[in-house]
PDB file of C-alpha atoms in Angstrom:
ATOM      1  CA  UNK A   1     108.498  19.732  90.220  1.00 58.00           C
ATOM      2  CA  UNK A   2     109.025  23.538  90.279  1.00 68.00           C
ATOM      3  CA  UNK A   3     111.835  24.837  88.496  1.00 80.00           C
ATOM      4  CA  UNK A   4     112.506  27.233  91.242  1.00 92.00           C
ATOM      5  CA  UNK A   5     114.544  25.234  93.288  1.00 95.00           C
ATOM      6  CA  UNK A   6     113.613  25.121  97.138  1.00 97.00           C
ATOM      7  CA  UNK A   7     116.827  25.962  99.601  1.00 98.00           C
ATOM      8  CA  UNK A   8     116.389  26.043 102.867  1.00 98.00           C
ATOM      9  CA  UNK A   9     118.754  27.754 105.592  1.00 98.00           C
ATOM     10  CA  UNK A  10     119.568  26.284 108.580  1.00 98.00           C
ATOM     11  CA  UNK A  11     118.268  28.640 111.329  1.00 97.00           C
ATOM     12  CA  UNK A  12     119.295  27.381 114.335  1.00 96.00           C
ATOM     13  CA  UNK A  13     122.071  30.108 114.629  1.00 92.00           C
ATOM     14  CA  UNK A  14     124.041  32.352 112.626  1.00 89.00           C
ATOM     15  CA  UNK A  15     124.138  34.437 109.238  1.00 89.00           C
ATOM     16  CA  UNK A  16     120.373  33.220 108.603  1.00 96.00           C
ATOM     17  CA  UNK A  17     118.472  36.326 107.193  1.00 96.00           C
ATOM     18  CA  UNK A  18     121.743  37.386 104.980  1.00 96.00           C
ATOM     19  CA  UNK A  19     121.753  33.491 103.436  1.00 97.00           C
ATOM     20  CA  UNK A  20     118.472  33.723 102.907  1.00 97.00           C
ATOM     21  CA  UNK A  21     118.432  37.129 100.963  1.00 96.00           C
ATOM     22  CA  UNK A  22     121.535  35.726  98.977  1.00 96.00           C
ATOM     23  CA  UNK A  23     119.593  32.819  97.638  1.00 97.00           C
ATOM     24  CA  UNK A  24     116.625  34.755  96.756  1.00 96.00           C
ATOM     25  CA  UNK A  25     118.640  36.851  95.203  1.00 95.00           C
ATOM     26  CA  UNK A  26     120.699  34.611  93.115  1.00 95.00           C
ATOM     27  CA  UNK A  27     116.605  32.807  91.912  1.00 94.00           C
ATOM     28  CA  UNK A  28     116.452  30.594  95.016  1.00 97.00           C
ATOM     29  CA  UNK A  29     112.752  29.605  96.869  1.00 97.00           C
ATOM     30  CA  UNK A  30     114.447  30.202 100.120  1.00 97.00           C
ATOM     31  CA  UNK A  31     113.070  29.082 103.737  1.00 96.00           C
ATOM     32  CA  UNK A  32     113.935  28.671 106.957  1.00 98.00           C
ATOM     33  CA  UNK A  33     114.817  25.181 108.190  1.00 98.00           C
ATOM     34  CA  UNK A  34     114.340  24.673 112.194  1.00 97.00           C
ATOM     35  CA  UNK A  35     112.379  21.191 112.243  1.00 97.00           C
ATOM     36  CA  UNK A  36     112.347  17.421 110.342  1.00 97.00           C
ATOM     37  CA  UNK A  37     109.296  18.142 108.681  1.00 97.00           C
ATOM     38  CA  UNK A  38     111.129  21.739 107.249  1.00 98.00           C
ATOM     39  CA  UNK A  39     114.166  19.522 106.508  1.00 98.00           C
ATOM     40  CA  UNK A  40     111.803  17.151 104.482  1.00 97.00           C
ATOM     41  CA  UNK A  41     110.431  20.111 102.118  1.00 96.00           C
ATOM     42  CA  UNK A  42     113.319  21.248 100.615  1.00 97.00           C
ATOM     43  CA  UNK A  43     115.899  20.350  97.909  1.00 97.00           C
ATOM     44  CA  UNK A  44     119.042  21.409  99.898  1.00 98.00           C
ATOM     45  CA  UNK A  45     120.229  23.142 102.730  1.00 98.00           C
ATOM     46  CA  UNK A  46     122.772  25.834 103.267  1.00 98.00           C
ATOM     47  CA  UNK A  47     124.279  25.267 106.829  1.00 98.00           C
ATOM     48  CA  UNK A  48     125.483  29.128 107.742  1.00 96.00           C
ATOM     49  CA  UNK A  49     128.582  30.599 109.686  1.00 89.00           C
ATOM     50  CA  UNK A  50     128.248  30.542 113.675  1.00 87.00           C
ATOM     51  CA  UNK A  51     129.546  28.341 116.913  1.00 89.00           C
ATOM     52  CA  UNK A  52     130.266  25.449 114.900  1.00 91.00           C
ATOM     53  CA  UNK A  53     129.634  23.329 118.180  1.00 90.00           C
ATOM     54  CA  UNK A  54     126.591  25.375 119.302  1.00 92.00           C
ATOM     55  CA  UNK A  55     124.971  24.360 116.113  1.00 94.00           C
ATOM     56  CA  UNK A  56     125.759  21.078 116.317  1.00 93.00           C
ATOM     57  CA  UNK A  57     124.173  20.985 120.082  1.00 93.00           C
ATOM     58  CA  UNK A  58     121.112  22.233 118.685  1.00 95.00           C
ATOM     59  CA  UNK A  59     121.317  20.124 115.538  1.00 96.00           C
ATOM     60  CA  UNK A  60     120.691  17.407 118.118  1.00 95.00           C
ATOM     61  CA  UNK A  61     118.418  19.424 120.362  1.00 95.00           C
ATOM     62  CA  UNK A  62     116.041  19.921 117.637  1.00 96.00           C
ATOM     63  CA  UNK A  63     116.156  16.003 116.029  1.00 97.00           C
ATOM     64  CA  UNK A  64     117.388  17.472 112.931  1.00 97.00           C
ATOM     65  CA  UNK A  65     121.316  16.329 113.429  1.00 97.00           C
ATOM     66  CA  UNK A  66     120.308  12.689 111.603  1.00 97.00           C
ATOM     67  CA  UNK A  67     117.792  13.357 109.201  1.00 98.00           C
ATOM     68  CA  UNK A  68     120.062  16.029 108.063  1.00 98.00           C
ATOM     69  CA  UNK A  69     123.177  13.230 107.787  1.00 98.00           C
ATOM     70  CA  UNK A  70     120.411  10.764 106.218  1.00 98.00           C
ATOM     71  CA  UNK A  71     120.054  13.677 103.622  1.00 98.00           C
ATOM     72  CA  UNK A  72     123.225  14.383 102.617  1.00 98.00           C
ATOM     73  CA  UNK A  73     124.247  11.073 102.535  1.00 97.00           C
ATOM     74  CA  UNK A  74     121.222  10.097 100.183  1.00 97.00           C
ATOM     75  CA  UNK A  75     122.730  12.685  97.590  1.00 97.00           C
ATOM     76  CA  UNK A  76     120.658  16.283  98.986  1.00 98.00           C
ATOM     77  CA  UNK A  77     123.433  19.006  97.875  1.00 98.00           C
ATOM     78  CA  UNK A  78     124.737  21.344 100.973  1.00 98.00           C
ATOM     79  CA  UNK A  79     126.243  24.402 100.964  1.00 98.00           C
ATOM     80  CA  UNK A  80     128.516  25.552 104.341  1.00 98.00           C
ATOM     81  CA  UNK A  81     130.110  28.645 105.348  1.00 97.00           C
ATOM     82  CA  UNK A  82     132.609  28.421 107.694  1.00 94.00           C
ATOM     83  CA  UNK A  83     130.972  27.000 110.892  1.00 94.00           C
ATOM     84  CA  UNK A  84     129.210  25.440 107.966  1.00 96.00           C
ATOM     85  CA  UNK A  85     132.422  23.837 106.496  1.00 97.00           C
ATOM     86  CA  UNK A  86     133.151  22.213 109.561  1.00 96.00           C
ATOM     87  CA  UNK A  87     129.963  20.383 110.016  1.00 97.00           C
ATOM     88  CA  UNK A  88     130.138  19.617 106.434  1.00 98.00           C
ATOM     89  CA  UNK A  89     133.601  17.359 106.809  1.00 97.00           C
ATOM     90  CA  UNK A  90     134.197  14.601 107.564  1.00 97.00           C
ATOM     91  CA  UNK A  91     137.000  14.676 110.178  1.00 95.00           C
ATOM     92  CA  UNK A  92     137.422  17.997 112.378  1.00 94.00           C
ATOM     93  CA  UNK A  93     140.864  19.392 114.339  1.00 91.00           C
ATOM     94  CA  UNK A  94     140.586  21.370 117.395  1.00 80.00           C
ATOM     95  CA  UNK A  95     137.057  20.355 117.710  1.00 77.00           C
ATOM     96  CA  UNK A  96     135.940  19.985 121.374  1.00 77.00           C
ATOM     97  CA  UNK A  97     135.321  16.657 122.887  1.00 76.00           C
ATOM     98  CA  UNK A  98     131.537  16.696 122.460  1.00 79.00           C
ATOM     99  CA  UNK A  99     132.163  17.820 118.399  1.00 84.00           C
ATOM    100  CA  UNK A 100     129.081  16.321 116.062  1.00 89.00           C
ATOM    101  CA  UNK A 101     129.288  16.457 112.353  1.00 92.00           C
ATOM    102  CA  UNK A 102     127.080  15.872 109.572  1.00 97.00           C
ATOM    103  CA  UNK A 103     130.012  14.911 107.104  1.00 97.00           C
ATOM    104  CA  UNK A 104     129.927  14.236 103.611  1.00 98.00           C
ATOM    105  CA  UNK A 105     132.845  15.976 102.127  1.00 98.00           C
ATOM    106  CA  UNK A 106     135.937  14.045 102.645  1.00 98.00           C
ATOM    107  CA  UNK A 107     138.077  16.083 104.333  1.00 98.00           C
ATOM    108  CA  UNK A 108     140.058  17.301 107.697  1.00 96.00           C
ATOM    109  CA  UNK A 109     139.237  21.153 108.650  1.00 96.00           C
ATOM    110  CA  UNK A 110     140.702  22.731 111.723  1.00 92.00           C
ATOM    111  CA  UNK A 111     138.693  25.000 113.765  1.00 82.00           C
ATOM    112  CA  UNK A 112     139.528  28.849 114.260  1.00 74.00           C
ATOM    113  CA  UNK A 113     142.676  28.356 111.881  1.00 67.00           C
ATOM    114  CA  UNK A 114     143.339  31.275 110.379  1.00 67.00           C
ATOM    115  CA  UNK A 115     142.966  32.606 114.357  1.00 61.00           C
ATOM    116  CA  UNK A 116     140.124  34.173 117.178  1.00 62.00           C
ATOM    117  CA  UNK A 117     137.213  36.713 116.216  1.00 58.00           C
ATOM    118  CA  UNK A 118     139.745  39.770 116.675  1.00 53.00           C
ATOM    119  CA  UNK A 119     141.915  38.311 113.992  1.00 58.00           C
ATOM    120  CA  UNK A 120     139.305  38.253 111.460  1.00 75.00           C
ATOM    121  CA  UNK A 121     140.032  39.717 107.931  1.00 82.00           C
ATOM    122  CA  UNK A 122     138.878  40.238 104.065  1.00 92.00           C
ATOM    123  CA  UNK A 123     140.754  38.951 100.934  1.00 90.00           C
ATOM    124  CA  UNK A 124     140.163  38.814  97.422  1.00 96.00           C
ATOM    125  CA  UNK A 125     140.176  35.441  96.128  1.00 96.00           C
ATOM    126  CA  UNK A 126     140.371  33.666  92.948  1.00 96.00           C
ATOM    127  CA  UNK A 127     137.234  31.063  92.958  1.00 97.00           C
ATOM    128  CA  UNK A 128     137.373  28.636  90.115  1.00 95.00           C
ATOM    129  CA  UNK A 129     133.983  28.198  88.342  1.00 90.00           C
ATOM    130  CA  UNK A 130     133.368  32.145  89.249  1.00 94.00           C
ATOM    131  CA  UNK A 131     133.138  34.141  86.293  1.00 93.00           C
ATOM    132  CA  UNK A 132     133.622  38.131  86.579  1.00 94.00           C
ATOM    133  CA  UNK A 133     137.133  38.146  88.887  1.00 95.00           C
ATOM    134  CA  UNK A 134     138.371  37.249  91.745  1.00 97.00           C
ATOM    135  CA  UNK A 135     135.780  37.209  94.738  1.00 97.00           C
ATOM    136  CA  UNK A 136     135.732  39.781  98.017  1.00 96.00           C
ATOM    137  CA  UNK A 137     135.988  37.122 100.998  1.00 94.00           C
ATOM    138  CA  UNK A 138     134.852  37.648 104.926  1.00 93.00           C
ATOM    139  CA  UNK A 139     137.030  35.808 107.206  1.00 93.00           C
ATOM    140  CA  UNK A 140     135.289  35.791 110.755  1.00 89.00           C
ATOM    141  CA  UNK A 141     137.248  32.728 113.176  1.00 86.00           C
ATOM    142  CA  UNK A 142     137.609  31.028 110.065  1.00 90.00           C
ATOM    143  CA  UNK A 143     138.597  27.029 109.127  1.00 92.00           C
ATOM    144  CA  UNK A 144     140.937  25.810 106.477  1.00 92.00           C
ATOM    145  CA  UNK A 145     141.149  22.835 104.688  1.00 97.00           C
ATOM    146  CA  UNK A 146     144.335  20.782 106.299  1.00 95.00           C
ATOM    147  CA  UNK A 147     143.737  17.733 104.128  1.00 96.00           C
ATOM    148  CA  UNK A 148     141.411  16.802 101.257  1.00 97.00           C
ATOM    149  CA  UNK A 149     140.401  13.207  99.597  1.00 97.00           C
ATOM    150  CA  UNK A 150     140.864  12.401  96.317  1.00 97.00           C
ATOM    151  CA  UNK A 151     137.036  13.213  95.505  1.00 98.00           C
ATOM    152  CA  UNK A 152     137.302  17.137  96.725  1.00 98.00           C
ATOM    153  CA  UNK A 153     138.138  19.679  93.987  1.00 98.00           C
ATOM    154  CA  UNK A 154     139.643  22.408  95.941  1.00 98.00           C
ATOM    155  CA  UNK A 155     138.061  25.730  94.829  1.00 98.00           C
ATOM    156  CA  UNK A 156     140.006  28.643  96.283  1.00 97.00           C
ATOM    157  CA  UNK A 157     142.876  29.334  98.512  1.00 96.00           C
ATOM    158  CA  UNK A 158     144.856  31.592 100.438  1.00 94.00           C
ATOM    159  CA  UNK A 159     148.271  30.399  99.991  1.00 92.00           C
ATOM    160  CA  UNK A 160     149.158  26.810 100.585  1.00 93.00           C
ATOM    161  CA  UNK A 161     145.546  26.943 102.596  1.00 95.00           C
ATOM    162  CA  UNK A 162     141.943  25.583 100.869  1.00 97.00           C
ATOM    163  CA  UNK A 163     139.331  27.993 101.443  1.00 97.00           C
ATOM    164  CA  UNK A 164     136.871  26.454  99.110  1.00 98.00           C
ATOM    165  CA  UNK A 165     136.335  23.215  98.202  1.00 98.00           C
ATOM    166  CA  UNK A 166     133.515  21.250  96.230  1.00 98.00           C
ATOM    167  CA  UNK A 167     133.043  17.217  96.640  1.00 98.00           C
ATOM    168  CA  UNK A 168     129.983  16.183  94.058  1.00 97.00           C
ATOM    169  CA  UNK A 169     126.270  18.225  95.266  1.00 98.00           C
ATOM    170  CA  UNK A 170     128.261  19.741  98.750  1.00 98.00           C
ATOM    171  CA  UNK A 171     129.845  22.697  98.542  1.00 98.00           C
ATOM    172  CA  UNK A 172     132.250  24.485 101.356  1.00 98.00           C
ATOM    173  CA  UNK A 173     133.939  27.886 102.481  1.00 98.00           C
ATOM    174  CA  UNK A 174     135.597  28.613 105.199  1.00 96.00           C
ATOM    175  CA  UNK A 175     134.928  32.591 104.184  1.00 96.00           C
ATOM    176  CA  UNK A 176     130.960  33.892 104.717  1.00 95.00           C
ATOM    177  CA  UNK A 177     129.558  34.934 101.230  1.00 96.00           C
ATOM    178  CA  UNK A 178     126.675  36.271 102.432  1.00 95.00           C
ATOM    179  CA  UNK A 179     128.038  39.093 104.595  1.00 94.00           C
ATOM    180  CA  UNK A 180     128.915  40.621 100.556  1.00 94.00           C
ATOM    181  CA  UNK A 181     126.772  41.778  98.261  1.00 93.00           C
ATOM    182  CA  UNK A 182     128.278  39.566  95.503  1.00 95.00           C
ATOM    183  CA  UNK A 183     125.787  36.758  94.856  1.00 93.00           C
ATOM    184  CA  UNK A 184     128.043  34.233  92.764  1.00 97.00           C
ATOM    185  CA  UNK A 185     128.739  31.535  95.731  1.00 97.00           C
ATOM    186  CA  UNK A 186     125.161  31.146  95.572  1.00 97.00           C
ATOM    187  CA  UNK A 187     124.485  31.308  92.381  1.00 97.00           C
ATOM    188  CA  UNK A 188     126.945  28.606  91.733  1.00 97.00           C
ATOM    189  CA  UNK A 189     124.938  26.528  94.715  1.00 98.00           C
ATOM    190  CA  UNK A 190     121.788  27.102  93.034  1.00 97.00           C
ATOM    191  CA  UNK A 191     123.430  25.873  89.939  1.00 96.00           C
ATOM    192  CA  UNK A 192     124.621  22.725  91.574  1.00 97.00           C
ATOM    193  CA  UNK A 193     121.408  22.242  93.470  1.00 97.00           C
ATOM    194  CA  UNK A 194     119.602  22.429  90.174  1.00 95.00           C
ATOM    195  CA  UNK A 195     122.111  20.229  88.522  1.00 93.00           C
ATOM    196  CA  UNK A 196     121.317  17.710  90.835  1.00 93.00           C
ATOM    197  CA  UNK A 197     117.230  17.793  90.081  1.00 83.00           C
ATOM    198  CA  UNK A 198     117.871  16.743  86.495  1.00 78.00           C
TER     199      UNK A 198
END
């Protein structure tokens, strides 16, 4: 087993080049995921920020929507960002009739919370597990957490709302990390993704 661990990016739409780049950048093997056999080679997947019902449309389009849930349910760590985050839970608000998720984190998001793309915004958050201060975060159409299980450590949060949550190898935000230069959301996946190889 290489000690590099392999991440692949889900590049069916969205933030796929600057995910990539982050993971590299934080010691990732990084790839791009558009097929089963793709799926197959890697260690984990990062599912990026877009049309959280376009990419699950294409999910099925492309045969990937349940080997991907097979994965994740078998124990392969994810990472989401915000279209990401809603694909990752397990129960969705204001989703549209034909909504798919992979699931896996036990919780209820609701769509285009925090507002539509011309109320998008940047905060600094506190992160726990993030060394170094808070965190700059990109808030494009983004989710929040309305409800968590018992099994989700919530991460971050912008008042009363989770922004960031962690349930064993899956990780969520409902910000985009890798529109920053600040690498620690995936360092701290590529942490957790090696965690899980041991």
């Amino acid at each position: 087993m290489s000690p590099t661990p392999r991440i692949g990016v889900l590049a069916l739409q969205g933030d796929v080049r600057e995910h990539v780049a982050s993971l590299r950048a934080a010691g990732a093997d990084a790839l791009r995921v558009r097929r089963p056999a793709e799926l197959d080679d890697v260690d984990a997947l990062v599912i990026p920020g877009g049309e959280s019902t376009t990419i699950g449309k294409l999910l099925t389009t492309f045969e990937l929507l349940e080997p991907l849930q097979k994965r994740v349910r078998d124990g392969m760590p994810a990472f989401g960002s915000c279209a990401g985050m809603i694909l990752l839970a397990e129960r969705v608000l204001d989703g549209t009739a034909d909504q798919v998720s992979v699931g896996g984190i036990d919780m209820t998001v609701r769509r285009n919370a925090f507002g539509r793309q011309v109320d998008s915004w940047e905060s600094d958050l506190d992160i726990d597990g993030l060394d170094g201060g808070s965190f700059h975060a990109v808030f494009i159409r983004a989710p929040w957490v309305e409800e968590a299980g018992a099994e989700v450590t919530a991460l971050g949060a912008v008042g009363p709302r989770i922004v960031a949550v962690r349930q064993g190898p899956l990780l969520a935000t409902a910000f985009h990390p890798e529109l920053t230069p600040d690498p620690r959301i995936h360092a701290l996946f590529v942490d957790i993704v090696k965690e899980s190889r041991q």
